[in-house]
Short mmCIF file of N, CA, C and O in Angstrom, two decimals:
data_model
loop_
_atom_site.label_atom_id
_atom_site.label_comp_id
_atom_site.label_asym_id
_atom_site.label_seq_id
_atom_site.Cartn_x
_atom_site.Cartn_y
_atom_site.Cartn_z
N GLY A 176 0.78 -1.20 0.00
CA GLY A 176 0.00 0.00 0.00
C GLY A 176 0.83 1.28 0.00
O GLY A 176 0.28 2.36 0.08
N VAL A 177 2.15 1.14 -0.08
CA VAL A 177 3.01 2.33 -0.08
C VAL A 177 2.82 3.09 -1.38
O VAL A 177 2.81 2.50 -2.45
N LYS A 178 2.66 4.40 -1.28
CA LYS A 178 2.42 5.23 -2.46
C LYS A 178 3.65 6.02 -2.88
O LYS A 178 3.72 6.49 -4.02
N VAL A 179 4.60 6.21 -1.97
CA VAL A 179 5.79 7.01 -2.25
C VAL A 179 7.01 6.33 -1.64
O VAL A 179 6.95 5.80 -0.53
N THR A 180 8.11 6.35 -2.37
CA THR A 180 9.40 5.91 -1.87
C THR A 180 10.38 7.01 -2.25
O THR A 180 9.96 8.13 -2.53
N GLY A 181 11.65 6.73 -2.28
CA GLY A 181 12.57 7.77 -2.69
C GLY A 181 13.99 7.46 -2.30
O GLY A 181 14.34 6.31 -2.04
N ALA A 182 14.79 8.52 -2.28
CA ALA A 182 16.20 8.37 -1.96
C ALA A 182 16.61 9.49 -1.01
O ALA A 182 16.07 10.59 -1.05
N THR A 183 17.56 9.16 -0.16
CA THR A 183 18.12 10.12 0.79
C THR A 183 19.63 10.02 0.73
O THR A 183 20.19 8.93 0.76
N VAL A 184 20.27 11.18 0.64
CA VAL A 184 21.73 11.25 0.77
C VAL A 184 21.97 11.86 2.14
O VAL A 184 21.42 12.91 2.48
N HIS A 185 22.79 11.18 2.95
CA HIS A 185 23.06 11.68 4.30
C HIS A 185 24.48 11.36 4.70
O HIS A 185 25.13 10.50 4.11
N PHE A 186 24.95 12.11 5.70
CA PHE A 186 26.26 11.81 6.26
C PHE A 186 26.17 10.48 6.99
O PHE A 186 25.10 10.10 7.48
N VAL A 187 27.28 9.78 7.06
CA VAL A 187 27.33 8.49 7.73
C VAL A 187 27.86 8.69 9.14
O VAL A 187 28.82 9.43 9.36
N ASN A 188 27.21 8.05 10.09
CA ASN A 188 27.70 8.03 11.46
C ASN A 188 27.54 6.61 12.01
O ASN A 188 27.31 5.68 11.24
N GLU A 189 27.64 6.48 13.33
CA GLU A 189 27.60 5.14 13.92
C GLU A 189 26.20 4.53 13.95
O GLU A 189 26.05 3.34 14.22
N VAL A 190 25.17 5.30 13.67
CA VAL A 190 23.79 4.82 13.68
C VAL A 190 23.35 4.58 12.24
O VAL A 190 23.48 5.46 11.39
N THR A 191 22.83 3.40 11.96
CA THR A 191 22.36 3.10 10.61
C THR A 191 21.33 4.13 10.18
O THR A 191 20.33 4.35 10.87
N ASP A 192 21.59 4.77 9.03
CA ASP A 192 20.71 5.82 8.49
C ASP A 192 20.48 6.96 9.49
O ASP A 192 19.47 7.64 9.43
N GLY A 193 21.44 7.18 10.38
CA GLY A 193 21.26 8.18 11.42
C GLY A 193 21.96 9.50 11.18
O GLY A 193 21.81 10.42 11.97
N GLY A 194 22.71 9.60 10.11
CA GLY A 194 23.46 10.82 9.85
C GLY A 194 22.57 11.95 9.36
O GLY A 194 21.46 11.73 8.87
N GLN A 195 23.10 13.16 9.47
CA GLN A 195 22.37 14.34 9.02
C GLN A 195 22.03 14.23 7.54
O GLN A 195 22.87 13.89 6.71
N ILE A 196 20.79 14.53 7.20
CA ILE A 196 20.33 14.45 5.82
C ILE A 196 20.88 15.62 5.02
O ILE A 196 20.83 16.77 5.47
N ILE A 197 21.40 15.31 3.84
CA ILE A 197 21.91 16.33 2.93
C ILE A 197 20.84 16.68 1.90
O ILE A 197 20.49 17.84 1.72
N LEU A 198 20.29 15.67 1.24
CA LEU A 198 19.24 15.86 0.23
C LEU A 198 18.30 14.67 0.24
O LEU A 198 18.71 13.55 0.54
N GLN A 199 17.05 14.92 -0.15
CA GLN A 199 16.06 13.84 -0.32
C GLN A 199 15.21 14.13 -1.54
O GLN A 199 15.03 15.28 -1.92
N LYS A 200 14.69 13.05 -2.13
CA LYS A 200 13.75 13.20 -3.25
C LYS A 200 12.76 12.05 -3.20
O LYS A 200 13.15 10.89 -3.08
N ALA A 201 11.49 12.38 -3.31
CA ALA A 201 10.42 11.38 -3.33
C ALA A 201 10.18 10.89 -4.75
O ALA A 201 10.35 11.64 -5.72
N VAL A 202 9.77 9.63 -4.85
CA VAL A 202 9.42 9.01 -6.13
C VAL A 202 8.11 8.26 -5.92
O VAL A 202 7.99 7.47 -4.98
N ASP A 203 7.14 8.52 -6.79
CA ASP A 203 5.84 7.85 -6.68
C ASP A 203 5.95 6.37 -7.00
O ASP A 203 6.67 5.97 -7.92
N VAL A 204 5.21 5.57 -6.24
CA VAL A 204 5.03 4.16 -6.55
C VAL A 204 3.78 4.08 -7.41
O VAL A 204 2.72 4.58 -7.03
N ARG A 205 3.92 3.47 -8.57
CA ARG A 205 2.79 3.39 -9.51
C ARG A 205 2.16 2.00 -9.47
O ARG A 205 2.84 1.00 -9.20
N GLU A 206 0.88 1.96 -9.75
CA GLU A 206 0.17 0.68 -9.80
C GLU A 206 0.84 -0.21 -10.83
O GLU A 206 1.16 0.22 -11.94
N GLY A 207 1.09 -1.44 -10.46
CA GLY A 207 1.71 -2.39 -11.38
C GLY A 207 3.22 -2.40 -11.33
O GLY A 207 3.86 -3.21 -12.01
N ASP A 208 3.84 -1.50 -10.54
CA ASP A 208 5.30 -1.50 -10.43
C ASP A 208 5.79 -2.83 -9.89
O ASP A 208 5.24 -3.36 -8.93
N THR A 209 6.81 -3.33 -10.50
CA THR A 209 7.54 -4.46 -9.92
C THR A 209 8.71 -3.87 -9.13
O THR A 209 9.07 -2.70 -9.32
N PRO A 210 9.30 -4.65 -8.25
CA PRO A 210 10.46 -4.12 -7.52
C PRO A 210 11.56 -3.63 -8.46
O PRO A 210 12.18 -2.60 -8.22
N GLU A 211 11.76 -4.34 -9.55
CA GLU A 211 12.81 -3.96 -10.50
C GLU A 211 12.50 -2.65 -11.20
O GLU A 211 13.37 -1.80 -11.37
N VAL A 212 11.26 -2.47 -11.63
CA VAL A 212 10.84 -1.24 -12.31
C VAL A 212 10.95 -0.06 -11.34
O VAL A 212 11.45 1.01 -11.69
N LEU A 213 10.48 -0.25 -10.12
CA LEU A 213 10.54 0.81 -9.13
C LEU A 213 11.98 1.16 -8.78
O LEU A 213 12.33 2.34 -8.68
N GLN A 214 12.82 0.15 -8.62
CA GLN A 214 14.23 0.40 -8.32
C GLN A 214 14.88 1.23 -9.42
O GLN A 214 15.60 2.19 -9.14
N LYS A 215 14.59 0.91 -10.67
CA LYS A 215 15.16 1.66 -11.78
C LYS A 215 14.66 3.11 -11.77
O LYS A 215 15.43 4.04 -11.99
N ARG A 216 13.37 3.31 -11.49
CA ARG A 216 12.82 4.66 -11.45
C ARG A 216 13.45 5.48 -10.32
O ARG A 216 13.77 6.65 -10.48
N VAL A 217 13.63 4.86 -9.15
CA VAL A 217 14.27 5.56 -8.03
C VAL A 217 15.69 5.97 -8.40
O VAL A 217 16.12 7.09 -8.14
N MET A 218 16.41 5.09 -9.05
CA MET A 218 17.78 5.43 -9.48
C MET A 218 17.76 6.58 -10.47
O MET A 218 18.51 7.54 -10.32
N GLU A 219 16.90 6.49 -11.49
CA GLU A 219 16.89 7.50 -12.55
C GLU A 219 16.34 8.85 -12.08
O GLU A 219 16.86 9.89 -12.47
N GLU A 220 15.29 8.83 -11.26
CA GLU A 220 14.63 10.08 -10.87
C GLU A 220 15.22 10.70 -9.60
O GLU A 220 15.03 11.90 -9.37
N ALA A 221 15.91 9.89 -8.80
CA ALA A 221 16.38 10.42 -7.52
C ALA A 221 17.88 10.20 -7.31
O ALA A 221 18.64 11.16 -7.26
N GLU A 222 18.31 8.96 -7.20
CA GLU A 222 19.69 8.68 -6.82
C GLU A 222 20.71 9.29 -7.77
O GLU A 222 21.67 9.93 -7.32
N TRP A 223 20.52 9.10 -9.06
CA TRP A 223 21.50 9.59 -10.03
C TRP A 223 21.54 11.11 -10.10
O TRP A 223 22.50 11.69 -10.60
N LYS A 224 20.52 11.77 -9.61
CA LYS A 224 20.49 13.24 -9.57
C LYS A 224 21.02 13.76 -8.23
O LYS A 224 21.75 14.73 -8.18
N LEU A 225 20.60 13.10 -7.15
CA LEU A 225 20.98 13.56 -5.82
C LEU A 225 22.46 13.39 -5.51
O LEU A 225 23.08 14.28 -4.91
N LEU A 226 23.02 12.25 -5.88
CA LEU A 226 24.42 11.98 -5.51
C LEU A 226 25.39 13.01 -6.10
O LEU A 226 26.20 13.57 -5.36
N PRO A 227 25.31 13.31 -7.39
CA PRO A 227 26.22 14.35 -7.91
C PRO A 227 25.94 15.72 -7.29
O PRO A 227 26.87 16.49 -7.02
N GLN A 228 24.68 16.04 -7.06
CA GLN A 228 24.32 17.32 -6.47
C GLN A 228 24.88 17.43 -5.05
O GLN A 228 25.44 18.46 -4.67
N ALA A 229 24.74 16.39 -4.27
CA ALA A 229 25.25 16.40 -2.89
C ALA A 229 26.77 16.48 -2.89
O ALA A 229 27.34 17.22 -2.08
N THR A 230 27.41 15.77 -3.78
CA THR A 230 28.87 15.81 -3.88
C THR A 230 29.34 17.23 -4.19
O THR A 230 30.29 17.73 -3.58
N GLN A 231 28.67 17.87 -5.12
CA GLN A 231 29.03 19.23 -5.48
C GLN A 231 28.81 20.18 -4.29
O GLN A 231 29.66 21.02 -3.99
N MET A 232 27.70 20.04 -3.61
CA MET A 232 27.41 20.90 -2.46
C MET A 232 28.48 20.78 -1.39
O MET A 232 28.99 21.79 -0.88
N ILE A 233 28.84 19.55 -1.04
CA ILE A 233 29.83 19.33 0.01
C ILE A 233 31.20 19.81 -0.44
O ILE A 233 31.94 20.43 0.33
N SER A 234 31.55 19.56 -1.69
CA SER A 234 32.85 20.02 -2.22
C SER A 234 32.95 21.54 -2.16
O SER A 234 33.99 22.09 -1.78
N GLU A 235 31.89 22.22 -2.55
CA GLU A 235 31.89 23.69 -2.51
C GLU A 235 32.01 24.20 -1.07
O GLU A 235 32.71 25.18 -0.81
N GLU A 236 31.36 23.52 -0.15
CA GLU A 236 31.44 23.91 1.25
C GLU A 236 32.87 23.74 1.77
O GLU A 236 33.40 24.61 2.47
N ILE A 237 33.51 22.65 1.41
CA ILE A 237 34.90 22.40 1.83
C ILE A 237 35.82 23.47 1.24
O ILE A 237 36.68 24.01 1.93
N ARG A 238 35.62 23.81 -0.04
CA ARG A 238 36.43 24.85 -0.67
C ARG A 238 36.27 26.19 0.05
O ARG A 238 37.24 26.90 0.28
N ARG A 239 35.03 26.55 0.36
CA ARG A 239 34.78 27.81 1.05
C ARG A 239 35.49 27.85 2.41
O ARG A 239 36.07 28.85 2.79
N GLU A 240 35.42 26.75 3.13
CA GLU A 240 36.07 26.69 4.43
C GLU A 240 37.58 26.81 4.31
O GLU A 240 38.23 27.44 5.13
N LYS A 241 38.18 26.21 3.29
CA LYS A 241 39.62 26.29 3.07
C LYS A 241 40.05 27.70 2.69
O LYS A 241 41.14 28.13 3.02
N ASP A 242 39.18 28.42 1.99
CA ASP A 242 39.50 29.78 1.54
C ASP A 242 39.40 30.81 2.66
O ASP A 242 39.84 31.94 2.48
N GLN A 243 38.82 30.44 3.77
CA GLN A 243 38.65 31.41 4.87
C GLN A 243 39.90 31.55 5.69
O GLN A 243 40.74 30.80 5.83
#
């Protein structure tokens, strides 16, 4: 009965999925989705977009801190 899933990029700490959230994106679960179809949609609509975006955000933050 789940209608929405998605992806979360977060910092890693000692607690599973407990790190501070950097970015999140929701992806609709559609009627008739198989696990494979849904997994592909989550990757294409969320993971593949969020990971590069989060990497860029953190890299820019590190650069700013080094420049200070």
